[in-house]
mmCIF file with all atom_site columns, C-alpha atoms in Angstrom:
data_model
loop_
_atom_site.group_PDB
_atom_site.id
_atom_site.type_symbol
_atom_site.label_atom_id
_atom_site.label_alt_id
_atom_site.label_comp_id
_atom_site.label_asym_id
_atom_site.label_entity_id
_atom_site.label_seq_id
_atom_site.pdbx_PDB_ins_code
_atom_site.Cartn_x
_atom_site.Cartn_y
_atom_site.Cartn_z
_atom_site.occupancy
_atom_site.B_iso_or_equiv
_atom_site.pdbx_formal_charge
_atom_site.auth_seq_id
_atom_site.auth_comp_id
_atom_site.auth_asym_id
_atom_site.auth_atom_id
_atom_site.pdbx_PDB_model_num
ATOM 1   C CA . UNK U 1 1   ? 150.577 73.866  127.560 1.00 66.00 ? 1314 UNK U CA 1
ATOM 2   C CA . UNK U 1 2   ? 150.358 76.944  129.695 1.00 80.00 ? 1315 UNK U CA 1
ATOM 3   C CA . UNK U 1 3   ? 150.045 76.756  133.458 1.00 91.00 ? 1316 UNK U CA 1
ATOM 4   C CA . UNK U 1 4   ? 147.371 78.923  134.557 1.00 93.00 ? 1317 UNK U CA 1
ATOM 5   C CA . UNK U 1 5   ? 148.800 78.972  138.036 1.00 94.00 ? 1318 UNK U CA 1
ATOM 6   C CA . UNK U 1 6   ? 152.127 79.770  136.791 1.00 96.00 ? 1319 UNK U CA 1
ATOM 7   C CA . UNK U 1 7   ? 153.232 83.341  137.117 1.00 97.00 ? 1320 UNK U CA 1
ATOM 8   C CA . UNK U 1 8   ? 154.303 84.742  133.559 1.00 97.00 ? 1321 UNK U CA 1
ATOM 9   C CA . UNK U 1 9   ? 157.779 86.599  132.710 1.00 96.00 ? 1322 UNK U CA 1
ATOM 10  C CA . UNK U 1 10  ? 157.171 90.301  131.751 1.00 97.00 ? 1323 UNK U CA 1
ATOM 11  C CA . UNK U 1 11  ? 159.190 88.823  128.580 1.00 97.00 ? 1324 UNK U CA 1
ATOM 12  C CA . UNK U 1 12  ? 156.076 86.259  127.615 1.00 96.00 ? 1325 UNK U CA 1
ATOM 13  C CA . UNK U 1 13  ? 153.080 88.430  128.749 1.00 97.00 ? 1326 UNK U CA 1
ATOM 14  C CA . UNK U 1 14  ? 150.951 89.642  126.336 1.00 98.00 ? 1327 UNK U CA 1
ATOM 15  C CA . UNK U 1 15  ? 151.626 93.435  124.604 1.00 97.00 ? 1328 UNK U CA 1
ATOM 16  C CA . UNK U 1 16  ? 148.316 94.896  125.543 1.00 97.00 ? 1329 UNK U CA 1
ATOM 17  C CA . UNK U 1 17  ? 147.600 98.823  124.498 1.00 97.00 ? 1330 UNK U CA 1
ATOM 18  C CA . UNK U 1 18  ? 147.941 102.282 124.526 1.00 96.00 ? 1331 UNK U CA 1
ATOM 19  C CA . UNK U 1 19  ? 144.766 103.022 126.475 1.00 95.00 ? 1332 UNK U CA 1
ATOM 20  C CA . UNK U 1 20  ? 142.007 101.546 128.441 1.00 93.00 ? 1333 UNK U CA 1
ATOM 21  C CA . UNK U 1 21  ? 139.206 99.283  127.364 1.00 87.00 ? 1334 UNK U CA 1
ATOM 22  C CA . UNK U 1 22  ? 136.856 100.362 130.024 1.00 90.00 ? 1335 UNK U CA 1
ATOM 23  C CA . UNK U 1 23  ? 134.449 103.165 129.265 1.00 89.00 ? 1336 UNK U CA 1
ATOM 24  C CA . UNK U 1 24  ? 133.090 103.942 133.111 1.00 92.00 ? 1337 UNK U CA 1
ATOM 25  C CA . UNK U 1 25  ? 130.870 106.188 134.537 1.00 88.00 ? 1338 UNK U CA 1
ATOM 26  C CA . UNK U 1 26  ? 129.052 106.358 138.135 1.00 94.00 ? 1339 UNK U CA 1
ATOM 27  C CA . UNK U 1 27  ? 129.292 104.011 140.640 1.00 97.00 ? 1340 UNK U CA 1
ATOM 28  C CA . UNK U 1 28  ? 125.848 101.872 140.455 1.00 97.00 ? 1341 UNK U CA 1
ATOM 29  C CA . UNK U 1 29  ? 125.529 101.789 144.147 1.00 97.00 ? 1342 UNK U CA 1
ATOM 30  C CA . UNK U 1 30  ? 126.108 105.332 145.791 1.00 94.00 ? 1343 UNK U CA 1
ATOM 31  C CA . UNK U 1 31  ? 126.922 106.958 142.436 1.00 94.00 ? 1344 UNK U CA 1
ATOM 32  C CA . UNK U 1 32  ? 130.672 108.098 142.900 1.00 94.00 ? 1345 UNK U CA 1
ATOM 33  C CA . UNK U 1 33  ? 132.690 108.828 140.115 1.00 94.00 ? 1346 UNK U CA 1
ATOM 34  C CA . UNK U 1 34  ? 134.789 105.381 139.557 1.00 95.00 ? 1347 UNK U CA 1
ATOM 35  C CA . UNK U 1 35  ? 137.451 107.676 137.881 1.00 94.00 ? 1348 UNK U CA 1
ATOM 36  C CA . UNK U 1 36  ? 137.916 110.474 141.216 1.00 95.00 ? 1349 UNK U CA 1
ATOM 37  C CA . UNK U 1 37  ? 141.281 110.131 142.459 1.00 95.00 ? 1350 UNK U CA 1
ATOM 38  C CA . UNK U 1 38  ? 140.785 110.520 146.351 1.00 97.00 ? 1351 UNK U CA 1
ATOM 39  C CA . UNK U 1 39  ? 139.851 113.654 148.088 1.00 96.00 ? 1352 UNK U CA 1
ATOM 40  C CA . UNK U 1 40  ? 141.988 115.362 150.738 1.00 96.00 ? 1353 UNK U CA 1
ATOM 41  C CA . UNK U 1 41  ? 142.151 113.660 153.865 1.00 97.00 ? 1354 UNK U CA 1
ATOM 42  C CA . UNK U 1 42  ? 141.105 110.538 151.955 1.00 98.00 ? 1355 UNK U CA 1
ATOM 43  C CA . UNK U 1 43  ? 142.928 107.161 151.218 1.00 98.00 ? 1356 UNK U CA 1
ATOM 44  C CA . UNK U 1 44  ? 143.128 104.703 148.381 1.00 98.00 ? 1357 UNK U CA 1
ATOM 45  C CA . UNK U 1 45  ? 144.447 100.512 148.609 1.00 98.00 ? 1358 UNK U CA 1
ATOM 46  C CA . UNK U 1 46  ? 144.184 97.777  146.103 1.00 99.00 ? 1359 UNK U CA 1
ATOM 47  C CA . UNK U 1 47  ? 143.101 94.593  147.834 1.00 98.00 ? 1360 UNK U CA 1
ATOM 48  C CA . UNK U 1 48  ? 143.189 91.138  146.143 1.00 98.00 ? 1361 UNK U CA 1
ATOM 49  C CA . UNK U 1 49  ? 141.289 88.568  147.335 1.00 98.00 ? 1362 UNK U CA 1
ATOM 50  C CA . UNK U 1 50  ? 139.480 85.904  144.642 1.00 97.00 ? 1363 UNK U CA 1
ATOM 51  C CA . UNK U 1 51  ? 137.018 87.346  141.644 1.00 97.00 ? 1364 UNK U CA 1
ATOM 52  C CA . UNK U 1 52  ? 136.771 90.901  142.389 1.00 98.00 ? 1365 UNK U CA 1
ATOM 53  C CA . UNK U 1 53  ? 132.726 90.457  142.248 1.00 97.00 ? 1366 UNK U CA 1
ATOM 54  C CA . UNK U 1 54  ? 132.126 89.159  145.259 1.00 96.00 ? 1367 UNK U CA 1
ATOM 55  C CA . UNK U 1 55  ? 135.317 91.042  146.973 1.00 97.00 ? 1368 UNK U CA 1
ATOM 56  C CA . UNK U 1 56  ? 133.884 94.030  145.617 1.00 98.00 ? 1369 UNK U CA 1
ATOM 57  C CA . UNK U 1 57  ? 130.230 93.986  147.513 1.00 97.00 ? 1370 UNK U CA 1
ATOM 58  C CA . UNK U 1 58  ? 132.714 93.479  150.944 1.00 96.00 ? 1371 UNK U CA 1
ATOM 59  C CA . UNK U 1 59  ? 133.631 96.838  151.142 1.00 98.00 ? 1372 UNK U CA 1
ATOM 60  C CA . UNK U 1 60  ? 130.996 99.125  149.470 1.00 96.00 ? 1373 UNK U CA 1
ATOM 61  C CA . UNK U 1 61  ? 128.629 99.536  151.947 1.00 90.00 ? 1374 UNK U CA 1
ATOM 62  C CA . UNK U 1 62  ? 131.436 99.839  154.784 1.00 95.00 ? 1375 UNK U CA 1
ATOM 63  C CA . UNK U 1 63  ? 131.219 103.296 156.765 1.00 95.00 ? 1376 UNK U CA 1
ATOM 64  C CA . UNK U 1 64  ? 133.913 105.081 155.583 1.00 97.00 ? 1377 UNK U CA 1
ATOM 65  C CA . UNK U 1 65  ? 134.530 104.011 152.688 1.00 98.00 ? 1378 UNK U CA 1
ATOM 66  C CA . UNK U 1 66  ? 133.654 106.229 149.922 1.00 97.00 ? 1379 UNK U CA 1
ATOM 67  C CA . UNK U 1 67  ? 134.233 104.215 146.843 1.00 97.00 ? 1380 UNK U CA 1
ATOM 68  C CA . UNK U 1 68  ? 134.846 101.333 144.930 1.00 98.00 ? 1381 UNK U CA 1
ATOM 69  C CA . UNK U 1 69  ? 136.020 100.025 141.801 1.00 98.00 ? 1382 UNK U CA 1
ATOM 70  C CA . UNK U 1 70  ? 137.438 96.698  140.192 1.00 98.00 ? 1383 UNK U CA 1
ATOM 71  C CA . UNK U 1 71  ? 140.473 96.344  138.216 1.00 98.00 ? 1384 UNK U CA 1
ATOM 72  C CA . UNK U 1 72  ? 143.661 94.630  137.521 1.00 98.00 ? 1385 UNK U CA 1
ATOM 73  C CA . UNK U 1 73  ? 146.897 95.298  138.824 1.00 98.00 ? 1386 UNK U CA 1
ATOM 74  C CA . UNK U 1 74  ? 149.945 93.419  139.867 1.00 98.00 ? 1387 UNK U CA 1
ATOM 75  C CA . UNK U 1 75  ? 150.825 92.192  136.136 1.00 98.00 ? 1388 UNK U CA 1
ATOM 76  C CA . UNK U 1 76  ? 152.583 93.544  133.363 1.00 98.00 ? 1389 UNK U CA 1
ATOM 77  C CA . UNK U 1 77  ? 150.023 94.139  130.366 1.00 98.00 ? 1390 UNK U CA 1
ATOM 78  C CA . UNK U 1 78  ? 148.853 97.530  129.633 1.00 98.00 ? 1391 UNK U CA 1
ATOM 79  C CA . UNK U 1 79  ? 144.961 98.103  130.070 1.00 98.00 ? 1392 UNK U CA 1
ATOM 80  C CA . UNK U 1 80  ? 144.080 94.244  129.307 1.00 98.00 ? 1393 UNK U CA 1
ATOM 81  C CA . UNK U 1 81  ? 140.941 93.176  128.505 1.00 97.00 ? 1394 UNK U CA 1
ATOM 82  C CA . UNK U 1 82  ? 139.026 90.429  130.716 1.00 98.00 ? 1395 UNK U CA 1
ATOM 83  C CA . UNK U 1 83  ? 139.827 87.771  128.687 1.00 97.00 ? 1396 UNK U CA 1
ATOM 84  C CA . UNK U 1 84  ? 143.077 88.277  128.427 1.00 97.00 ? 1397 UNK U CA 1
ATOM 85  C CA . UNK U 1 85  ? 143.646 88.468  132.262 1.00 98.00 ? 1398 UNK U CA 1
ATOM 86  C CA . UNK U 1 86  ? 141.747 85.146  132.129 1.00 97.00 ? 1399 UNK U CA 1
ATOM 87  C CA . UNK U 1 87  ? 144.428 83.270  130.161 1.00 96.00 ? 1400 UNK U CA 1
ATOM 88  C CA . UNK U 1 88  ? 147.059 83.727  132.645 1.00 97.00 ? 1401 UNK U CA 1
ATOM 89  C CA . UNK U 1 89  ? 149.062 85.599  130.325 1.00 97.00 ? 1402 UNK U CA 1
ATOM 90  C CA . UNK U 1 90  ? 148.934 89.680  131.652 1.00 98.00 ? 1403 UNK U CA 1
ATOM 91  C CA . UNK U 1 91  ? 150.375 88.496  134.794 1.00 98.00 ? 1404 UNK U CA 1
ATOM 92  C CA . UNK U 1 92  ? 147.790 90.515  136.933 1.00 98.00 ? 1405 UNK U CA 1
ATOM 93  C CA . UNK U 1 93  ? 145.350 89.842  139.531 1.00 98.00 ? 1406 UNK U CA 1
ATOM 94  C CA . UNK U 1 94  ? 141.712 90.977  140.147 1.00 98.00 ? 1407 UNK U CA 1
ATOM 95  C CA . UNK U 1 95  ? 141.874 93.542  142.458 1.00 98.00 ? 1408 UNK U CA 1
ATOM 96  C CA . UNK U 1 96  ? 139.058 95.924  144.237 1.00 98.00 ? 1409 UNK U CA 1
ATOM 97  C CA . UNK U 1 97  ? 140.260 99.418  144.455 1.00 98.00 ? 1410 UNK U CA 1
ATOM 98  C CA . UNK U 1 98  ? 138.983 101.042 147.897 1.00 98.00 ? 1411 UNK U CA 1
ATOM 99  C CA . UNK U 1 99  ? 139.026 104.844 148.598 1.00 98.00 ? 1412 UNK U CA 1
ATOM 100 C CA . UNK U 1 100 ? 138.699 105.126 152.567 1.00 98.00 ? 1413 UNK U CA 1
ATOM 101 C CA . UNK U 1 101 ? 138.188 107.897 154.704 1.00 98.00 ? 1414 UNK U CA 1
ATOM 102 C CA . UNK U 1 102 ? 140.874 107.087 157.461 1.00 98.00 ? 1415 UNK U CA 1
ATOM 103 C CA . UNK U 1 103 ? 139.033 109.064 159.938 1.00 98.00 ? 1416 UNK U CA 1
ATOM 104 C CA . UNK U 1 104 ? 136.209 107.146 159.342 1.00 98.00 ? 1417 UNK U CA 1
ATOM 105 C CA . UNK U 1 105 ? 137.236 103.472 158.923 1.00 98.00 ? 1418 UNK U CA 1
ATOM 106 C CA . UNK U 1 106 ? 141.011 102.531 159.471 1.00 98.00 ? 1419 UNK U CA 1
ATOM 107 C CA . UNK U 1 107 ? 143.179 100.780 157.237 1.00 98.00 ? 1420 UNK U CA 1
ATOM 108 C CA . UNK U 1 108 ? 143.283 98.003  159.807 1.00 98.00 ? 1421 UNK U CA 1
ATOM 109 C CA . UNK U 1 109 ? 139.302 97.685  160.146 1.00 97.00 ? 1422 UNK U CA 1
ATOM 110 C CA . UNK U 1 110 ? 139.492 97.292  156.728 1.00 98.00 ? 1423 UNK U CA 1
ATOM 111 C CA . UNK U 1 111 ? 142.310 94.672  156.191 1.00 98.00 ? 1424 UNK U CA 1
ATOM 112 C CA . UNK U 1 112 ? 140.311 92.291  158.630 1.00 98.00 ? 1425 UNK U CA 1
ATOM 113 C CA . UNK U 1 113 ? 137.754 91.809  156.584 1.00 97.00 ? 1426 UNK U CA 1
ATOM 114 C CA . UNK U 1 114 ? 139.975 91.524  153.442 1.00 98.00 ? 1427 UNK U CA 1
ATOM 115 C CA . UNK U 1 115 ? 141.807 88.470  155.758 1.00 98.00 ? 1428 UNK U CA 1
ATOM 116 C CA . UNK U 1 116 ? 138.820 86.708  157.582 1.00 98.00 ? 1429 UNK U CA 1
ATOM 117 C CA . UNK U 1 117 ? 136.686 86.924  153.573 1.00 97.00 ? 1430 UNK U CA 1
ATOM 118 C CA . UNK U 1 118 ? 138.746 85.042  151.863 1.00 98.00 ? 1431 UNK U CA 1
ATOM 119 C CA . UNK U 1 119 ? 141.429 82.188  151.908 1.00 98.00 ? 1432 UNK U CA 1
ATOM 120 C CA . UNK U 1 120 ? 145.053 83.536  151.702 1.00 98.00 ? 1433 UNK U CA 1
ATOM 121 C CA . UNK U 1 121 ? 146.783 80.469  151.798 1.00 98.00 ? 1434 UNK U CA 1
ATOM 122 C CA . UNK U 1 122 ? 145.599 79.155  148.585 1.00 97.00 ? 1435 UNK U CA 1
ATOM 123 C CA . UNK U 1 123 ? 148.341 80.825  146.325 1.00 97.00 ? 1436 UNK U CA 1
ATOM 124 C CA . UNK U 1 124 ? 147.404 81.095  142.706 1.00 97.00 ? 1437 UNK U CA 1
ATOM 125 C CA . UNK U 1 125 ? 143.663 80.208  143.278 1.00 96.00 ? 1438 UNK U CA 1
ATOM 126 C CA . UNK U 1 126 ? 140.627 80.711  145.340 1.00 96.00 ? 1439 UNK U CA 1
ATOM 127 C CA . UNK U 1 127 ? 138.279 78.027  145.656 1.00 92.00 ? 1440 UNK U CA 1
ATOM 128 C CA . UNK U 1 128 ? 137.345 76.591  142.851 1.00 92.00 ? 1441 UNK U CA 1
ATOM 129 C CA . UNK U 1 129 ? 138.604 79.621  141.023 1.00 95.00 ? 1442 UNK U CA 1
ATOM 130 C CA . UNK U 1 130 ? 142.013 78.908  139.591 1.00 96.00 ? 1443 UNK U CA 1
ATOM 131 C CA . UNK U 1 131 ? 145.212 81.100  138.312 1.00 97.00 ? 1444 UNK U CA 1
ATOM 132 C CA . UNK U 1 132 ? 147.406 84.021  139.004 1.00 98.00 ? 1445 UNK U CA 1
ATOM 133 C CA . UNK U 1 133 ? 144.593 86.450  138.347 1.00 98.00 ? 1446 UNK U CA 1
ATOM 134 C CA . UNK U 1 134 ? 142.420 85.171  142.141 1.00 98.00 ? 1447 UNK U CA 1
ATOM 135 C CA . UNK U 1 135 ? 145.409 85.024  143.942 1.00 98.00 ? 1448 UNK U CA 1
ATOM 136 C CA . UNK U 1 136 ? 145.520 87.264  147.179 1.00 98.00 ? 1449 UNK U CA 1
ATOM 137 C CA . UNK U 1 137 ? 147.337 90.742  147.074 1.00 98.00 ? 1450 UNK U CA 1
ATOM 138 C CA . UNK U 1 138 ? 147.607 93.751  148.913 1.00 99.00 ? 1451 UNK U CA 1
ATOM 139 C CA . UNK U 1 139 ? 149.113 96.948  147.016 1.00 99.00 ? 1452 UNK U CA 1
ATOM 140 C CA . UNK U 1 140 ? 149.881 99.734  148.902 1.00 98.00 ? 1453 UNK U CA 1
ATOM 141 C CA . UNK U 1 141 ? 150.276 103.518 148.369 1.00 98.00 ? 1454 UNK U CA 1
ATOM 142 C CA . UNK U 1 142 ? 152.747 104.733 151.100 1.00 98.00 ? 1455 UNK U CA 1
ATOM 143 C CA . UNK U 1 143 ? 154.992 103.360 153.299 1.00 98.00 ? 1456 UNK U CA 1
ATOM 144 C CA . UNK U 1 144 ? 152.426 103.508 156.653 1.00 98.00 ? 1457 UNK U CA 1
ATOM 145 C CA . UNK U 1 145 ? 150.073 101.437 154.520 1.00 98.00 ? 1458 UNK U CA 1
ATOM 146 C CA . UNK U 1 146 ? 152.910 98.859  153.610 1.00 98.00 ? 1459 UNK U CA 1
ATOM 147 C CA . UNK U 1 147 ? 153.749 98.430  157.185 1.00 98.00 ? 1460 UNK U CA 1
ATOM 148 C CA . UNK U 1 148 ? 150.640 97.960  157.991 1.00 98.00 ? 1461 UNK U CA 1
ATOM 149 C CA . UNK U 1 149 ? 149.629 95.736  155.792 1.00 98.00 ? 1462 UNK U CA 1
ATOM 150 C CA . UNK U 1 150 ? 152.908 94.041  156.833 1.00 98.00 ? 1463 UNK U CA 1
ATOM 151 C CA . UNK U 1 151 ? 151.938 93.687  160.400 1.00 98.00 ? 1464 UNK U CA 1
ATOM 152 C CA . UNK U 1 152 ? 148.223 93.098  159.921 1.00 98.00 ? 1465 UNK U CA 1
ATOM 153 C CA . UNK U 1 153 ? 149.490 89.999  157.887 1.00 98.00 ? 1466 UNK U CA 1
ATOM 154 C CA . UNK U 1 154 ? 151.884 88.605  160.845 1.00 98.00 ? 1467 UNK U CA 1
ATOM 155 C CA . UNK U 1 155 ? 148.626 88.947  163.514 1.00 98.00 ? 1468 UNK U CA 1
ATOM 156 C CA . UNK U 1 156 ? 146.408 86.818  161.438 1.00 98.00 ? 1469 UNK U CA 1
ATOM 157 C CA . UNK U 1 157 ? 149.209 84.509  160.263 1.00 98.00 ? 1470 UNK U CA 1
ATOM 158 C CA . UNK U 1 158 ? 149.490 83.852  164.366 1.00 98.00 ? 1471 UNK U CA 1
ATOM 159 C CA . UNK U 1 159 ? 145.620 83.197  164.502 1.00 98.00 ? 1472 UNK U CA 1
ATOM 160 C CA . UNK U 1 160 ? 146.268 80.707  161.420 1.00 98.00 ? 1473 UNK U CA 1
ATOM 161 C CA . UNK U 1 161 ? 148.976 78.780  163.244 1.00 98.00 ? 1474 UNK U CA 1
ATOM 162 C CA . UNK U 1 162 ? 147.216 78.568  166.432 1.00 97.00 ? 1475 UNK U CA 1
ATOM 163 C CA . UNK U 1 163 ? 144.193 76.826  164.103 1.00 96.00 ? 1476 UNK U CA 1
ATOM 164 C CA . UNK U 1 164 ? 146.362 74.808  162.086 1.00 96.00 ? 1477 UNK U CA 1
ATOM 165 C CA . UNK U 1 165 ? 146.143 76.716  158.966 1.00 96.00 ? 1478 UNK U CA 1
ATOM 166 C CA . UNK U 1 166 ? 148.674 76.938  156.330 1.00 96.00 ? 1479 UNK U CA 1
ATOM 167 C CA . UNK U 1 167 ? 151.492 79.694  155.578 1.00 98.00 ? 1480 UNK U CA 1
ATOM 168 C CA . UNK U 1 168 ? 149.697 83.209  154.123 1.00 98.00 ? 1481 UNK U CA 1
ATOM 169 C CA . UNK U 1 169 ? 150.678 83.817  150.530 1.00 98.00 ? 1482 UNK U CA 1
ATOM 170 C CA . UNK U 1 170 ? 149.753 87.136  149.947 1.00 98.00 ? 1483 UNK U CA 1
ATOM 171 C CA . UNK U 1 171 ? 151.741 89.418  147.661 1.00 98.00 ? 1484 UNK U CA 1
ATOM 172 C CA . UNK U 1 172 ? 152.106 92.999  149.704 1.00 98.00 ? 1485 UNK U CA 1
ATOM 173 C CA . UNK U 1 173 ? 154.213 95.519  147.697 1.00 98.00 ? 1486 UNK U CA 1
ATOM 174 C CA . UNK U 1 174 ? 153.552 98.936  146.709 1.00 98.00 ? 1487 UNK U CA 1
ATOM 175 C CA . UNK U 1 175 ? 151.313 99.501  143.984 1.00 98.00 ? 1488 UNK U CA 1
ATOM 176 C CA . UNK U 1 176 ? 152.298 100.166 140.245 1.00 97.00 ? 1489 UNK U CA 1
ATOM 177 C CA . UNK U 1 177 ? 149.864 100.490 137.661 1.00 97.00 ? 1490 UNK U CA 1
ATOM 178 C CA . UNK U 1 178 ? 146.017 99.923  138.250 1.00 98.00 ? 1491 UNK U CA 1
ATOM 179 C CA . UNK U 1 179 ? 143.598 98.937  135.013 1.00 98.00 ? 1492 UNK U CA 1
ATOM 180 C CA . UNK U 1 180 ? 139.976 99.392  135.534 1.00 98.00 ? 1493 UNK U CA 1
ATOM 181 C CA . UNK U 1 181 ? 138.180 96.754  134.536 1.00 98.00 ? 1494 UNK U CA 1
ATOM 182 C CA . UNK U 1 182 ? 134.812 96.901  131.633 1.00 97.00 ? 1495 UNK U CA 1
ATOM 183 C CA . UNK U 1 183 ? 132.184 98.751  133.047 1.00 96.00 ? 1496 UNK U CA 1
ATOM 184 C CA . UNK U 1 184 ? 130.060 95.361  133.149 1.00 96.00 ? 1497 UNK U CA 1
ATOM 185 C CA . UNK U 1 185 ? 132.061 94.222  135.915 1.00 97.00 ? 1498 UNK U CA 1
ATOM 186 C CA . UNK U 1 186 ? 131.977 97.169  138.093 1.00 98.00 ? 1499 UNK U CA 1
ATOM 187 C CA . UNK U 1 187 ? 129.090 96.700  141.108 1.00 98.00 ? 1500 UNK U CA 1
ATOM 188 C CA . UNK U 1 188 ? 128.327 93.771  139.238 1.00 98.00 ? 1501 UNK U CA 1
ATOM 189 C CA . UNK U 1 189 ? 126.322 91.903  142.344 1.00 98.00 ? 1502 UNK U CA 1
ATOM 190 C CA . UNK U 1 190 ? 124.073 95.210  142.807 1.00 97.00 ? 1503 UNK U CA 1
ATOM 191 C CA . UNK U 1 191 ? 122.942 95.058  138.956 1.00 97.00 ? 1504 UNK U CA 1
ATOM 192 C CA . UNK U 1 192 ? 123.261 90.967  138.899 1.00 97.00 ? 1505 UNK U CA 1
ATOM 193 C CA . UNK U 1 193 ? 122.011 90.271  142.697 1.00 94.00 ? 1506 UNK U CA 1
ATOM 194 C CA . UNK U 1 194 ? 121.635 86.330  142.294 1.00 94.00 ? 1507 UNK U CA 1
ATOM 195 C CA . UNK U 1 195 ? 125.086 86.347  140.353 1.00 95.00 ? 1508 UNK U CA 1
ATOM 196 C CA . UNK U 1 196 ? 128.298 84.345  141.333 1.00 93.00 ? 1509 UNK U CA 1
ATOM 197 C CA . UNK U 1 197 ? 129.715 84.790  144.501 1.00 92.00 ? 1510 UNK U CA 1
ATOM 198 C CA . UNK U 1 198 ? 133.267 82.979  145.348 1.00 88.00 ? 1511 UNK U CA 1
ATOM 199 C CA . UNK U 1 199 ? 134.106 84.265  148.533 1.00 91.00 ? 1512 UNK U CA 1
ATOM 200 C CA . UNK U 1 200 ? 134.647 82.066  151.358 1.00 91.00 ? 1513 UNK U CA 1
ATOM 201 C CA . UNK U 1 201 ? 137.325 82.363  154.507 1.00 95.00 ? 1514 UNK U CA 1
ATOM 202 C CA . UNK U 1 202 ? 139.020 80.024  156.708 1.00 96.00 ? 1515 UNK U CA 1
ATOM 203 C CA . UNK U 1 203 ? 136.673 80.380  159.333 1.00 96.00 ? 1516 UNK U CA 1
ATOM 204 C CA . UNK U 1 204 ? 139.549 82.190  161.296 1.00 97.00 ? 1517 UNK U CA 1
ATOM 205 C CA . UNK U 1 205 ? 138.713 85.579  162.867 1.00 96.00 ? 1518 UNK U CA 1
ATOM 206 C CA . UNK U 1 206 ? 140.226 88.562  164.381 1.00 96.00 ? 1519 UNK U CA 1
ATOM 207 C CA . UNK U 1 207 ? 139.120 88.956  168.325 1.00 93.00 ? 1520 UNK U CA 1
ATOM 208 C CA . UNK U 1 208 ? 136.553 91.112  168.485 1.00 83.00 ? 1521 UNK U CA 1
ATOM 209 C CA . UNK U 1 209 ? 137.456 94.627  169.525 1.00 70.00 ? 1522 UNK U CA 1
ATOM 210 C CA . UNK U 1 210 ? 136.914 95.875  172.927 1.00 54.00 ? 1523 UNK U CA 1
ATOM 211 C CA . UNK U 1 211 ? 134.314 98.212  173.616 1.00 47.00 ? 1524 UNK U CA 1
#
């Protein structure tokens, strides 16, 4: 039997195909194109943190940010389908792709909320959600975003240990190839409002900033 919450080899994952499953369009909340690569000025990051439906709604209606998408990324399968990212066998994760104006909203503003939403200590799993695709990730698109995603990571793993929490697992690297995921799940809690919802944190928050 396959372990869900077993990271597959690039040799076992499944083949995948040429091109992508999803057929997209606009963004059902502020009506973006999900396909834009970002503006000048602007930013893009790939954050990780359980099913990317709830994680999703986290971040769209954040000043600054000007879109959002969900995909999967962090594997080895070219443009998989949902339900092969299901069986543990792509090797990705369910990610939310946010483009960010930095003058706006900074990377770090951001990264709190992905750490205080969600439970990064849980390794392959969130909740009740299990396998590699809801564990946490981070992939970054330069080297400032790596470091700080780096150092964002070591300040909230010292507001863990001082509550008695576990070691963070998140996987921070740069990011590789991002697959969009079927148009269905894209915004899916603005079209499905009373739909499922796993996110849930440790409880464990950044101080509030200064005024």
């Amino acid at each position: 039997m396959f372990d869900k919450q077993t990271m597959i080899s690039k040799e076992d994952a499944l083949s995948g195909r040429e091109h992508s499953v999803a057929k997209l369009g606009q963004h059902f909340v502020n009506q973006s194109d999900l396909t834009a690569e970002p503006e000048q000025g602007c930013q893009q990051i790939l954050l990780g943190l359980g099913c990317f439906w709830g994680a999703e709604r986290l971040f769209w209606n954040t000043k600054g940010v000007i879109s959002t998408s969900v995909g999967y990324a962090g594997g080895f399968t070219p443009n998989p389908t949902y339900e092969e990212v299901c069986t543990g066998k792509t090797g990705h994760t369910e990610v939310v792709k946010v483009i960010y104006d930095p003058t706006q909203v900074s990377l770090d503003t951001l990264l709190h909320t992905f750490w205080e939403k969600h439970d990064p200590t849980q390794g392959m799993r969130q909740g009740n959600d299990t396998g590699t695709q809801y564990r946490s990730a981070i992939y970054t698109y330069s080297s400032e975003q790596l470091a700080i995603a780096q150092a964002s990571k070591n300040r909230y793993q010292q507001l863990l240990n001082q509550d008695g929490k576990s070691n963070i697992s998140t996987e921070i690297a740069p990011a590789k190839a991002y697959y969009f995921a079927e148009l269905y799940h894209q915004q899916y809690l603005a079209k499905n409002p009373d739909g499922y919802c796993g996110i849930g944190g440790t409880g464990v928050c950044f101080p509030a900033d200064k005024k």
